[in-house]
Short mmCIF file of C-alpha atoms in Angstrom, two decimals:
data_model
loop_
_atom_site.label_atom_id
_atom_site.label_comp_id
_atom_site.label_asym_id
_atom_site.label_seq_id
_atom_site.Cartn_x
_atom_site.Cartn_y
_atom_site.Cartn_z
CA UNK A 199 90.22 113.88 114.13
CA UNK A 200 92.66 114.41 116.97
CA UNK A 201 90.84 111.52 119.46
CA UNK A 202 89.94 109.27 116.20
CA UNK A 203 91.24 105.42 117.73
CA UNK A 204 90.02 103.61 114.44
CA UNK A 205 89.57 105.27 111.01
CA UNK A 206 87.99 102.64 108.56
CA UNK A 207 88.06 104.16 105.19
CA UNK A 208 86.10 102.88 102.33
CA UNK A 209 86.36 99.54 103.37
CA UNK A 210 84.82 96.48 100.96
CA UNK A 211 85.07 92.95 101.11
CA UNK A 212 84.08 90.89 98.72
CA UNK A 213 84.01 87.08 98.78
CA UNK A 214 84.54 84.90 95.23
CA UNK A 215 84.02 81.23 96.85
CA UNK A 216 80.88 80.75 94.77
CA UNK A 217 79.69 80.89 91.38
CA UNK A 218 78.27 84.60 92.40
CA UNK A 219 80.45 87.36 94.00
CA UNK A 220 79.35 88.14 97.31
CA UNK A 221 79.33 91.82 98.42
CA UNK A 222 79.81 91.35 102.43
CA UNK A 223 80.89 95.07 102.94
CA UNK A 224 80.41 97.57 100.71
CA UNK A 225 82.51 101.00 100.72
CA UNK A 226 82.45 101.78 104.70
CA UNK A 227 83.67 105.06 106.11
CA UNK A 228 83.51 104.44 110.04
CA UNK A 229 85.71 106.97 112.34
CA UNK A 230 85.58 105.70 115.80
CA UNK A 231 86.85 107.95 118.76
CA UNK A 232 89.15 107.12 121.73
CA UNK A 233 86.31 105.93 124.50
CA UNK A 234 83.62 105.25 122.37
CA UNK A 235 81.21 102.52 123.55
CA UNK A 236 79.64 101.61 120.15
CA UNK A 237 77.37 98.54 118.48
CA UNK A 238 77.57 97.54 115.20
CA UNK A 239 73.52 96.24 114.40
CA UNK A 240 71.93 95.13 111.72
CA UNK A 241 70.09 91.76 110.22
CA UNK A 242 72.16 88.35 110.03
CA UNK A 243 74.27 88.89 106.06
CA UNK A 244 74.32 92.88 106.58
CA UNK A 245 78.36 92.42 107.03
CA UNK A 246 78.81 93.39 110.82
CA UNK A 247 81.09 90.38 111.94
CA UNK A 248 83.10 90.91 108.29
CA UNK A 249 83.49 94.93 109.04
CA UNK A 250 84.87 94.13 113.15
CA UNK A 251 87.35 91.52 111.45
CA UNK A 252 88.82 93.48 108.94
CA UNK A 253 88.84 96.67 111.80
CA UNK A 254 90.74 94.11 113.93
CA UNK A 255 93.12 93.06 111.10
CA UNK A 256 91.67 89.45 111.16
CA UNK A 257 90.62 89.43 107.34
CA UNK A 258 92.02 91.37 104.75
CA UNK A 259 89.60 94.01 102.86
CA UNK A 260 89.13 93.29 98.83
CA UNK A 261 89.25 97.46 99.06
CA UNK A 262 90.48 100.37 101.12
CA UNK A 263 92.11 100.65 104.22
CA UNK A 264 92.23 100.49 107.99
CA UNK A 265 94.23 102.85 110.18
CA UNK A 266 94.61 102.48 113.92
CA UNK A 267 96.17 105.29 115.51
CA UNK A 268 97.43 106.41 112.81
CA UNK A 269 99.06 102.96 111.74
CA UNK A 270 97.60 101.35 108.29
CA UNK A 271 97.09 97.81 109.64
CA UNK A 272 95.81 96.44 105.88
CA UNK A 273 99.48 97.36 104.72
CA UNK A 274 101.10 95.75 107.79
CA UNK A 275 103.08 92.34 107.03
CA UNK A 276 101.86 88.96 108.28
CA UNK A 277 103.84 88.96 111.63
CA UNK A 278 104.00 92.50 112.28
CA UNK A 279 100.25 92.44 112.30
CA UNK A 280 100.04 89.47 114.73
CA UNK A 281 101.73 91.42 116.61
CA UNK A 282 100.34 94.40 116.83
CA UNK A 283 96.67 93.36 117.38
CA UNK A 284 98.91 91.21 120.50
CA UNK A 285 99.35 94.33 121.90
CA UNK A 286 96.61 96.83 121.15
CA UNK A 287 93.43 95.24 120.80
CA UNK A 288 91.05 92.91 122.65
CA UNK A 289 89.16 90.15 121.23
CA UNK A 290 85.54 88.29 122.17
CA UNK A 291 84.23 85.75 120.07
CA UNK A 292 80.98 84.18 120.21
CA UNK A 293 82.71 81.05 119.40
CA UNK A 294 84.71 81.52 123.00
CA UNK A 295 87.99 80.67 121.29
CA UNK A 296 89.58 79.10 124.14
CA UNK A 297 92.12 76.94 124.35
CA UNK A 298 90.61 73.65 124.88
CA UNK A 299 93.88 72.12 126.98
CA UNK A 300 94.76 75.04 129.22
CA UNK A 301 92.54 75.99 132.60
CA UNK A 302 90.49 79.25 132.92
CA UNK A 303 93.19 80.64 134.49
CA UNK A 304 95.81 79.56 132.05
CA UNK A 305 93.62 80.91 129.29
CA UNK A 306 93.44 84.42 130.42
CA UNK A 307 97.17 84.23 131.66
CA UNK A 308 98.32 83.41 128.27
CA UNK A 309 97.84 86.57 126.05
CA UNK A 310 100.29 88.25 128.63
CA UNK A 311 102.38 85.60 128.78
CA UNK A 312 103.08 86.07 124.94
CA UNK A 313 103.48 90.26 125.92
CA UNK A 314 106.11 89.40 128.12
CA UNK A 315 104.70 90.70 131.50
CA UNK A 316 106.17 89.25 134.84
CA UNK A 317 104.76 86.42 136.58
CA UNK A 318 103.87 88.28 139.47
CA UNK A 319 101.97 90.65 137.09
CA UNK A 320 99.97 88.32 135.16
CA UNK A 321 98.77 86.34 137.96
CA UNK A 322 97.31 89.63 140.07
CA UNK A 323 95.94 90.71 137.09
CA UNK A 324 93.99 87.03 136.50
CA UNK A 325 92.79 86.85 139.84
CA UNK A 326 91.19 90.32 139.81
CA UNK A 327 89.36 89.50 136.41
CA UNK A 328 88.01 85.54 137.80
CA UNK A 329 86.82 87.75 140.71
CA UNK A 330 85.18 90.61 138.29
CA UNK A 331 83.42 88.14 135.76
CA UNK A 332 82.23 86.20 138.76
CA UNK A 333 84.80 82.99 138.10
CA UNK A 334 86.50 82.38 141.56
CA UNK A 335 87.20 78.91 142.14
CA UNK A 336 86.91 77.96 138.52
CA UNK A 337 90.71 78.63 138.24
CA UNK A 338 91.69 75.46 137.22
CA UNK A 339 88.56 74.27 135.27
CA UNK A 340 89.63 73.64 131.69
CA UNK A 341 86.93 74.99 128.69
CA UNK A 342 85.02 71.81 128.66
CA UNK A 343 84.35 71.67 132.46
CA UNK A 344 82.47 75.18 131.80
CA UNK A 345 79.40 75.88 131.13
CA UNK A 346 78.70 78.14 127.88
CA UNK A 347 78.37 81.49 130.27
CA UNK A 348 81.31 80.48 132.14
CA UNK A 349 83.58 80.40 128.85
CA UNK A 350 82.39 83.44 127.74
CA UNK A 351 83.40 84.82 131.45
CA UNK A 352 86.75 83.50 130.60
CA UNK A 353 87.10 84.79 127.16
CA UNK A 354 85.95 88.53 128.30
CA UNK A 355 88.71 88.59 130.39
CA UNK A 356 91.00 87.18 128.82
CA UNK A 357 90.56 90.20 125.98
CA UNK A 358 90.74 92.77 128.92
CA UNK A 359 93.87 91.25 130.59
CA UNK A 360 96.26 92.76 128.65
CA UNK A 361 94.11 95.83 129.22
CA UNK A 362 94.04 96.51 125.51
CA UNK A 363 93.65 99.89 124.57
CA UNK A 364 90.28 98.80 122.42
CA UNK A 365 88.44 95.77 122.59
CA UNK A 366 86.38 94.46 119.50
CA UNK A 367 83.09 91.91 120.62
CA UNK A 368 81.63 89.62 118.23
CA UNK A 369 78.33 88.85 119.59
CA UNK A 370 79.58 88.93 123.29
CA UNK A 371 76.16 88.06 125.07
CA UNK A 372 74.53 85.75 122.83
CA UNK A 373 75.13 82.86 124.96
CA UNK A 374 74.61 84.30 128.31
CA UNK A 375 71.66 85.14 130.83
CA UNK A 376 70.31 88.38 132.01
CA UNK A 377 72.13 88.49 135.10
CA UNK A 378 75.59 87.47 133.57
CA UNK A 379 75.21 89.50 130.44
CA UNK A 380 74.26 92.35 132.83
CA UNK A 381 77.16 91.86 135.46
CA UNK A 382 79.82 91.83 132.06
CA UNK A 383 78.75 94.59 130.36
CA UNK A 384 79.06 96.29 133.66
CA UNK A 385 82.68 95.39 133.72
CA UNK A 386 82.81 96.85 129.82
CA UNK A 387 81.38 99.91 131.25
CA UNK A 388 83.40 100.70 134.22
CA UNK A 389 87.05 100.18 132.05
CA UNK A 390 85.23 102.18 129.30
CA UNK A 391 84.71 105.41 132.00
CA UNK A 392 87.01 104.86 134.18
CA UNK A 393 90.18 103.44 131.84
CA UNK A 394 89.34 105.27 128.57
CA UNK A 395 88.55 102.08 126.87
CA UNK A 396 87.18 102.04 123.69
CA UNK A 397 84.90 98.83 122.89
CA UNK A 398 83.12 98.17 119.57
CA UNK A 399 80.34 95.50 119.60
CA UNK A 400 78.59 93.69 117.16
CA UNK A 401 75.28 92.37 118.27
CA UNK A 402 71.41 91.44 117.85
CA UNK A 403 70.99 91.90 121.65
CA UNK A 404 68.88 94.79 122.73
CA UNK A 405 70.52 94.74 126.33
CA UNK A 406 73.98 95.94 124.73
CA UNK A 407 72.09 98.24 122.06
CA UNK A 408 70.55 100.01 125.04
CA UNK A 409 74.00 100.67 126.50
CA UNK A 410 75.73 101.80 123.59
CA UNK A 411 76.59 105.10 123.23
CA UNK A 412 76.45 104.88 119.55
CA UNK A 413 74.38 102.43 117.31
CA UNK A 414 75.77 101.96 113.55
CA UNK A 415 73.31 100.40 111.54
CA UNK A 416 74.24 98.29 108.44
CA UNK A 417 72.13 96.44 105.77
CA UNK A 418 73.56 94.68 102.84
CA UNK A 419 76.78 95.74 103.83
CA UNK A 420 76.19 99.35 103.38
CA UNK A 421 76.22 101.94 106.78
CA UNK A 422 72.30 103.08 106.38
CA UNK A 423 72.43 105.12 110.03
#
């Protein structure tokens, strides 16, 4: 258990908007190791997108707990959570997430901005990622002036700026072509053997199945393999 990065134990949600409770997750045990390159899979409902939120502290679980290193994140405080998922973990959404107003550049700059890294830093480190998602010259090109592949270029590296020490991605490819999905994932891979970074996907998409090196299959919220 020494190398264990996350350690999801007996985790449930359960959702009470509707006249009928619904079961999203039911009772996971998930131990994830330090470099893992793993995909969450299963059928649209079977409670992958719910189990990567409440791993990355974004919802709350109805039951059990969450510990990252060590640290219980589901007992963690409001702010002090914010704050630790500012400076340990790496987001991708399928919904891109940017911030509509600020440039590409801006965008990925921000997240270190908020860590408190110099300017000198930050604005190497952006200009390395634009050039490894493919991006230069689309510095200044705000979210709308993108096209859907270009904001998902944006919003990869934006979660690997602050070189995170895990990165959770929600669908990461959904949007994208072969050859862009290919070239990012490539990216994924190189930080995940060369940098020790851990990434956990969830996904339909057979071109990151194929490159995890562990598939977790859920259905109906349960871990069946």
């Amino acid at each position: 258990m020494a190398n264990v990065v996350i350690d999801a134990h007996n985790l449930s949600k359960t959702y009470n908007e509707g006249p009928v409770p619904v079961h999203a997750v039911k009772h996971v045990h998930l131990h994830i190791e330090q470099g893992e390159f793993i995909a969450l899979v299963g059928p649209s409902g079977s409670g992958k997108t719910t189990l990567l939120n409440m791993i990355g502290g974004l919802d709350a679980p109805t039951e059990g707990r969450v510990l990252i290193d060590g640290t219980d994140i589901t007992a963690m405080k409001e702010n002090k959570l914010i704050d630790f998922r500012l400076h340990h973990i790496g987001f991708v959404f399928q919904a891109y997430n940017l911030i509509p107003v600020l440039t590409a550049e801006e965008n990925i700059d921000f997240i270190m901005l908020l860590q408190g890294a110099g300017k000198a830093e930050r604005k190497a480190r952006v200009q390395q990622l634009l050039k490894e998602v493919g991006l230069e010259g689309k510095e200044h090109s705000r979210p709308s002036e993108l096209s859907g592949g270009q904001q998902q270029r944006v919003a990869v590296a934006r979660a690997l700026a602050s070189k995170p020490k895990f990165v959770l991605a929600d669908e990461p490819t959904a949007n994208l072509d072969s050859a862009t999905a290919g070239n990012l994932l490539d990216i994924m891979e190189k930080l995940n053997k060369e940098e020790g970074m851990t990434f956990v996907f969830s996904t339909h998409d057979p071109r990151v199945i194929q490159r995890a090196h562990r598939v977790v299959t859920l259905e109906d919220g349960e871990i069946v393999e």
